[in-house]
JSON list of C-alpha atoms and ligand atoms in Angstrom, two decimals:
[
{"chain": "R", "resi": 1, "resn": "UNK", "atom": "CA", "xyz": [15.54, -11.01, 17.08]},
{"chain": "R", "resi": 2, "resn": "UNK", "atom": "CA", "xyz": [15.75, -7.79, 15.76]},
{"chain": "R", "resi": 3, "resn": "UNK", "atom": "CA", "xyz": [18.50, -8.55, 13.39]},
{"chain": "R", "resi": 4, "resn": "UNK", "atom": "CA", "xyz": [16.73, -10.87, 12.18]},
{"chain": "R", "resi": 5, "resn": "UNK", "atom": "CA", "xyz": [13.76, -9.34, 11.57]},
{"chain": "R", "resi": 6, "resn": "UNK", "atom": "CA", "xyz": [16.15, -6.49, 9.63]},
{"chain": "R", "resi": 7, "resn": "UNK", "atom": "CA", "xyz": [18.24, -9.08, 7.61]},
{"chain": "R", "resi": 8, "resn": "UNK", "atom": "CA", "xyz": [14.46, -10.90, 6.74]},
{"chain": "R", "resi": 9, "resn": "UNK", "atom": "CA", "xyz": [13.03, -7.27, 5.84]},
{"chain": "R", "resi": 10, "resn": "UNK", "atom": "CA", "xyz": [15.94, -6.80, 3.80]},
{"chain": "R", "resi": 11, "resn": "UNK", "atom": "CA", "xyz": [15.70, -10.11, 1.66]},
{"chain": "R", "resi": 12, "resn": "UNK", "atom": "CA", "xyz": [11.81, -9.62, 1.26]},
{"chain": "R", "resi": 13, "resn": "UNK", "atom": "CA", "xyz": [13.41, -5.89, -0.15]},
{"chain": "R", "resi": 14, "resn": "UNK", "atom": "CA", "xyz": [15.75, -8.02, -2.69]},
{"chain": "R", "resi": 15, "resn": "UNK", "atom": "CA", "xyz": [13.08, -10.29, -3.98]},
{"chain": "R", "resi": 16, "resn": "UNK", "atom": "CA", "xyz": [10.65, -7.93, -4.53]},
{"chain": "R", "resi": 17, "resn": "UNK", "atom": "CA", "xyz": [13.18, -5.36, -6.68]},
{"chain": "R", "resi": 18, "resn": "UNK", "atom": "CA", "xyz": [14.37, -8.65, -8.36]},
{"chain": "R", "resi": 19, "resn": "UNK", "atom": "CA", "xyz": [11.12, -9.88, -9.13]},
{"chain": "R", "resi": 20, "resn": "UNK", "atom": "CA", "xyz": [9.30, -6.48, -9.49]},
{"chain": "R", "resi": 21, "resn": "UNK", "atom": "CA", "xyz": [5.69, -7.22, -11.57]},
{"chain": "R", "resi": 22, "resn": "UNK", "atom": "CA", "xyz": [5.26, -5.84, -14.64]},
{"chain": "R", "resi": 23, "resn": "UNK", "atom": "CA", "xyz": [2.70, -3.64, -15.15]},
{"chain": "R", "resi": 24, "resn": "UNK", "atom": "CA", "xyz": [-0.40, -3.44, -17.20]},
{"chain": "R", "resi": 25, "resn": "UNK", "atom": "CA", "xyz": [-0.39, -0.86, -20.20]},
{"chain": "R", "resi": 26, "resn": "UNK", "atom": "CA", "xyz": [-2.99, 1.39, -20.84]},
{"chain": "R", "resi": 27, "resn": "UNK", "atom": "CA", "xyz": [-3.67, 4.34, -23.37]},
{"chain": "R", "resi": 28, "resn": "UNK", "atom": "CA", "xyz": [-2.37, 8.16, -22.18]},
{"chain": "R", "resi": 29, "resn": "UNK", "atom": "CA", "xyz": [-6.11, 9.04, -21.50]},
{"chain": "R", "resi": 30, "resn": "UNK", "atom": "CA", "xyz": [-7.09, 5.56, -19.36]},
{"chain": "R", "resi": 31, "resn": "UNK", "atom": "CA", "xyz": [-3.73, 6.30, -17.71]},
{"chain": "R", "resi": 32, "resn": "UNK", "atom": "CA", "xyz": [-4.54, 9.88, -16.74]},
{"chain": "R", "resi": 33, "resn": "UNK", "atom": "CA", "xyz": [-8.07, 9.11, -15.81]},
{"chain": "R", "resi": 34, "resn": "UNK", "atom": "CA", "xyz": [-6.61, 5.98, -13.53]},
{"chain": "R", "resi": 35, "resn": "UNK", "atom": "CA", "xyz": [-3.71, 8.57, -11.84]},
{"chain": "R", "resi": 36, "resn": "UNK", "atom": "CA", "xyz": [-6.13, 10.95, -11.07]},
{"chain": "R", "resi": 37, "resn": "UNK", "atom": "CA", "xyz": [-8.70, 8.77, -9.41]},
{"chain": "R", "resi": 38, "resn": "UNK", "atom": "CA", "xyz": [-5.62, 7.17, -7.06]},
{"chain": "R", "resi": 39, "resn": "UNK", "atom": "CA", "xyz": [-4.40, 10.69, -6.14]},
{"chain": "R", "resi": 40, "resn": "UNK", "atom": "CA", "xyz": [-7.25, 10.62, -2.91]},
{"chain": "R", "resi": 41, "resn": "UNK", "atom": "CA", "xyz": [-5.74, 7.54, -1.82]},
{"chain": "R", "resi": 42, "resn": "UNK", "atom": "CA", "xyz": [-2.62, 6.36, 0.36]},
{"chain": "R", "resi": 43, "resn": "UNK", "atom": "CA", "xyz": [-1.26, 3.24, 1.81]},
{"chain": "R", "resi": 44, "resn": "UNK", "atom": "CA", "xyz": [-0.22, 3.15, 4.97]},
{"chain": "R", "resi": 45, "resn": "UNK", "atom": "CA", "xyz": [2.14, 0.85, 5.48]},
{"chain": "R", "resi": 46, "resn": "UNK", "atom": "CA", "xyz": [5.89, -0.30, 6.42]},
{"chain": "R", "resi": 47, "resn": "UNK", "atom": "CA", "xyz": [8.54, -1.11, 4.39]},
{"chain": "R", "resi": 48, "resn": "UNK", "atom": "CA", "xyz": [8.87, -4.54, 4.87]},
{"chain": "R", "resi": 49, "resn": "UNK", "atom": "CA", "xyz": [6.11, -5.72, 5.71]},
{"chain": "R", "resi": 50, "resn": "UNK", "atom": "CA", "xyz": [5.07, -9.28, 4.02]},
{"chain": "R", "resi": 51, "resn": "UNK", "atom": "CA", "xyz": [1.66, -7.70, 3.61]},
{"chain": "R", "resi": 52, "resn": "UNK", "atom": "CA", "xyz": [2.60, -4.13, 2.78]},
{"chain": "R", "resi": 53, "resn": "UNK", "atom": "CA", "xyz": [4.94, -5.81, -0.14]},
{"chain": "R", "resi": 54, "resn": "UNK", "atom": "CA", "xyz": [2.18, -7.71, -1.56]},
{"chain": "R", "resi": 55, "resn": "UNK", "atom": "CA", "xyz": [-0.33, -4.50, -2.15]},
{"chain": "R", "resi": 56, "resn": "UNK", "atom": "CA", "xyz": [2.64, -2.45, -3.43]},
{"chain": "R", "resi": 57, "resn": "UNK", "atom": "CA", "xyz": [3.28, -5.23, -6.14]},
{"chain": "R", "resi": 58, "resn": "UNK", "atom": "CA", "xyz": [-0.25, -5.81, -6.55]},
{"chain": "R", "resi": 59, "resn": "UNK", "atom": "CA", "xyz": [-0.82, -2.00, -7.36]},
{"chain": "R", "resi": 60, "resn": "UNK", "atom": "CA", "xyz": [2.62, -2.28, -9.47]},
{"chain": "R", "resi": 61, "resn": "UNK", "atom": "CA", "xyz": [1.03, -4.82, -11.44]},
{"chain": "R", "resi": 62, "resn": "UNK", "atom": "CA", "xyz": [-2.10, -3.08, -11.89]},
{"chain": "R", "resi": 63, "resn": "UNK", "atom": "CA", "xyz": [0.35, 0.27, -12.79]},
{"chain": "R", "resi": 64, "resn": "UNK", "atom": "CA", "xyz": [-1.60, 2.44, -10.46]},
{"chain": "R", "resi": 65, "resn": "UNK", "atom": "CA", "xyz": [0.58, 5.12, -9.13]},
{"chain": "R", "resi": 66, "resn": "UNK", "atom": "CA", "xyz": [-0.18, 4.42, -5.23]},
{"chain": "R", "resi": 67, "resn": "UNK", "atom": "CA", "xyz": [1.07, 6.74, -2.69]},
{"chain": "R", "resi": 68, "resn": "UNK", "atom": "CA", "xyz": [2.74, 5.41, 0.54]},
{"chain": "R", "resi": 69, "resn": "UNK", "atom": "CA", "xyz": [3.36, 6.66, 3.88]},
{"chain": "R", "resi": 70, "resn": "UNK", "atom": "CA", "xyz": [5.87, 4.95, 6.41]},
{"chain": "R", "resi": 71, "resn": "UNK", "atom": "CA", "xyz": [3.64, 4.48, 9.23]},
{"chain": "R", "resi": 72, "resn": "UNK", "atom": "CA", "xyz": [7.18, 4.11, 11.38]},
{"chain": "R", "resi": 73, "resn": "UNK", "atom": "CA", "xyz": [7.44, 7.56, 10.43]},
{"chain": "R", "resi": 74, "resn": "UNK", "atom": "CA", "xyz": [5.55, 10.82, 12.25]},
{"chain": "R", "resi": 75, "resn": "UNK", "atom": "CA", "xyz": [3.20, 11.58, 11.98]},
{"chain": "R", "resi": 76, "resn": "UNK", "atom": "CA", "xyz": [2.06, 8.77, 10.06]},
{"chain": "R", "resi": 77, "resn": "UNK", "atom": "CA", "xyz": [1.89, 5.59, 12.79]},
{"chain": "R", "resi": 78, "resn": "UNK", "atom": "CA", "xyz": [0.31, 8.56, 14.87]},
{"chain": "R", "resi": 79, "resn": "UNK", "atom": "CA", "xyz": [-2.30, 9.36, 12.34]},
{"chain": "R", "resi": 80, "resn": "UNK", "atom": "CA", "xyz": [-3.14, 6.01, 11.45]},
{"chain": "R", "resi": 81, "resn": "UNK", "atom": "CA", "xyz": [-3.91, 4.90, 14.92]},
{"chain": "R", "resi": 82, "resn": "UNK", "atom": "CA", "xyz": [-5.59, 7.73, 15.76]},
{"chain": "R", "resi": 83, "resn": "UNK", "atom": "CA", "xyz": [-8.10, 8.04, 12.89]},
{"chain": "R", "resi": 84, "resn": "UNK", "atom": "CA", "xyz": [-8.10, 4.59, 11.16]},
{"chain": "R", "resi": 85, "resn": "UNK", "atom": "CA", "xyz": [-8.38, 2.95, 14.92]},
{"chain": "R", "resi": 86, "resn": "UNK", "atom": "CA", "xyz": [-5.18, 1.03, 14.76]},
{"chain": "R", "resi": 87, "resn": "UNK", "atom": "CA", "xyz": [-1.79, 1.08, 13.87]},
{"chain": "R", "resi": 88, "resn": "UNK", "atom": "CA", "xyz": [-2.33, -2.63, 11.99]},
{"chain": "R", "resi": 89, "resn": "UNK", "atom": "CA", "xyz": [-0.41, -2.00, 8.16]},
{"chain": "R", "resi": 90, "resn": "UNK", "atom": "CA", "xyz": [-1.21, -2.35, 5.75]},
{"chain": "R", "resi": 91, "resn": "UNK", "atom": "CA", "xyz": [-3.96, 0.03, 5.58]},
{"chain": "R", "resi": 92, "resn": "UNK", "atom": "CA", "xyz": [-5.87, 1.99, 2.55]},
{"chain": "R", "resi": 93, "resn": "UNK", "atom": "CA", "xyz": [-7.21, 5.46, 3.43]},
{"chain": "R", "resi": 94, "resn": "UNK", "atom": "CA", "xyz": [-9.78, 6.45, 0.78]},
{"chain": "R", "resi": 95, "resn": "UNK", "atom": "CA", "xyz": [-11.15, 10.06, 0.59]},
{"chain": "R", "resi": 96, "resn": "UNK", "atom": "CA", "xyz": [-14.16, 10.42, -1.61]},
{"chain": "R", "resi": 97, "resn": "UNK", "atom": "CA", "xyz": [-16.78, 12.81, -1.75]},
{"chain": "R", "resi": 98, "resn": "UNK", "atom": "CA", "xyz": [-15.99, 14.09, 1.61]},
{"chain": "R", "resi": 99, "resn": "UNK", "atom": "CA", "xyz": [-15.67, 10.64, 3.47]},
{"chain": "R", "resi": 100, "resn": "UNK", "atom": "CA", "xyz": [-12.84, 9.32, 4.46]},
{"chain": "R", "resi": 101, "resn": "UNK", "atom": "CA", "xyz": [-12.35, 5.07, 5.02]},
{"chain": "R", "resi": 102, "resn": "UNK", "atom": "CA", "xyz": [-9.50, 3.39, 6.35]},
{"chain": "R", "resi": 103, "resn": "UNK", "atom": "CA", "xyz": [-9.60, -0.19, 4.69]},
{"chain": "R", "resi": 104, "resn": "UNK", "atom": "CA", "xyz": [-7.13, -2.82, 6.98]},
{"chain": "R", "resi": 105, "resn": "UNK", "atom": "CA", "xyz": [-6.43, -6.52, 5.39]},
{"chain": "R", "resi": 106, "resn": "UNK", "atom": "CA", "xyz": [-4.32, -6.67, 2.42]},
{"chain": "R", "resi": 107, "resn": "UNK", "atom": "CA", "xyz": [-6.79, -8.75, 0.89]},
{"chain": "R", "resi": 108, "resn": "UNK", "atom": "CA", "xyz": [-9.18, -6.70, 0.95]},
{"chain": "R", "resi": 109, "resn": "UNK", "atom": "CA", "xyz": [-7.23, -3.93, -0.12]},
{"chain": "R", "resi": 110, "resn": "UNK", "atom": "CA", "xyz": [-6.07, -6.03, -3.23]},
{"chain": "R", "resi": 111, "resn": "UNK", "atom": "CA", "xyz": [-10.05, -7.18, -3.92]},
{"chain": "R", "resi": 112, "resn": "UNK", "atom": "CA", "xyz": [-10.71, -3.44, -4.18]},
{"chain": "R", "resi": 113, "resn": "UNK", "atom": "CA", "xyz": [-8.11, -2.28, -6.17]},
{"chain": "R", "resi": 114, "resn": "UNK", "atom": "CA", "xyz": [-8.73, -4.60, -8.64]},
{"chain": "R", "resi": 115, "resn": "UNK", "atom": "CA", "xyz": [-12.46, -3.58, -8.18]},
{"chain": "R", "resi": 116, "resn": "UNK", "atom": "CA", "xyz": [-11.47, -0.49, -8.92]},
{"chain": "R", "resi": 117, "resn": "UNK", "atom": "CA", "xyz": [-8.61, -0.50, -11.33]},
{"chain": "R", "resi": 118, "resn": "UNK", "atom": "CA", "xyz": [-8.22, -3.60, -12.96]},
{"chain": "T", "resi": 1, "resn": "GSH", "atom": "N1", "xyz": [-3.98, -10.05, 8.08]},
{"chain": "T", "resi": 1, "resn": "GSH", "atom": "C1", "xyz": [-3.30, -8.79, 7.96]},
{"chain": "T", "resi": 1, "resn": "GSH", "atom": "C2", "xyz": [-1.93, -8.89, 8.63]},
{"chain": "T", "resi": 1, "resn": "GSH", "atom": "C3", "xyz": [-1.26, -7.55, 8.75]},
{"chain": "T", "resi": 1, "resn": "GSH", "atom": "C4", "xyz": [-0.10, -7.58, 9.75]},
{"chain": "T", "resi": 1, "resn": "GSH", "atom": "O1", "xyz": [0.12, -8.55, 10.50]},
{"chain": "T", "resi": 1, "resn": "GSH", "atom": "N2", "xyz": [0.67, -6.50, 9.77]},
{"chain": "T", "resi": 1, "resn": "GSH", "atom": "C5", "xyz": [1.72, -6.35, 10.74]},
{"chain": "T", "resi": 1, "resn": "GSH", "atom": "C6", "xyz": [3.03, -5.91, 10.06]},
{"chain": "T", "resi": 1, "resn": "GSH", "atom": "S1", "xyz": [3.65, -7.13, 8.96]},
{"chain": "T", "resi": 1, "resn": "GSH", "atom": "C7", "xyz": [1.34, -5.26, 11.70]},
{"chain": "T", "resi": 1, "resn": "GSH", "atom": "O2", "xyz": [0.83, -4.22, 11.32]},
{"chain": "T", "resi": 1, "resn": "GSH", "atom": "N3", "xyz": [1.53, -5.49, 13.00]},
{"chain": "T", "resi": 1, "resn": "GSH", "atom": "C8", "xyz": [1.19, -4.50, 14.02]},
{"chain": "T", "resi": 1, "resn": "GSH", "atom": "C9", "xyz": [2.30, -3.63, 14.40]},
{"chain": "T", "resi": 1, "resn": "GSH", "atom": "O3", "xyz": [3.43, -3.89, 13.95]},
{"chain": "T", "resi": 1, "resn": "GSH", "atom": "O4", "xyz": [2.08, -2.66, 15.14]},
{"chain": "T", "resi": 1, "resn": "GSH", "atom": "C10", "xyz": [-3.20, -8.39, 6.49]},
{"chain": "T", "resi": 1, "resn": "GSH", "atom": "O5", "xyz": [-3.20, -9.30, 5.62]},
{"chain": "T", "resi": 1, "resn": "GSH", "atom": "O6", "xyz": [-3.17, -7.19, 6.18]}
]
């Protein structure tokens, strides 16, 4: 089972550099404005994951420069349990204005990115 799950992660890997979305262009300034706005903002997430995959392409597509921690990794899994309330990927923390959210569903994750971004 687990070799399977490795050899599935690994073809979901394949597809996803093979097929890798292009992504939107913008000018220097919308760019910068865009890259600076994502910087309080990480995915937690796992490499493989179905789900994880589809928010990283979606935020390829939308060529916003989203940061990802491994939540197989310490202290990441650890932190996201601990603060977002589960250890579910993929998840969005958001820090803004002092507040921090921890946004589960890729879905929804994808609905506010492209409120956000697109
Ligand atoms: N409906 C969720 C499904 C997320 C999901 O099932 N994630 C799996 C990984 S692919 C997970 O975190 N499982 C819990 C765990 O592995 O601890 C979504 O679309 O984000």
């Amino acid at each position: 089972m687990k070799a399977l799950r490795w050899f599935v992660g690994k073809i979901i890997l394949l597809l996803n550099s093979l097929f890798s979305p292009r992504g939107i262009e913008r000018s220097a300034t919308a760019q910068q404005e865009i890259d600076t706005a994502v910087a309080n903002m990480q995915l937690y997430q796992f490499e493989t994951c179905p789900f994880c995959v589809k928010v990283r392409r979606h935020a390829k597509r939308l060529n916003i420069p989203l940061a990802t921690r491994n939540a197989k990794i310490s202290p990441w899994g650890q932190e996201l349990l601990e603060q977002g309330g589960k250890r579910t990927v993929p998840c969005l923390r958001i820090e803004e204005n002092g507040q921090v959210t921890w946004m589960y569903e890729s879905n929804d994750i994808i609905a506010y990115l492209d409120k956000r971004f697109a």
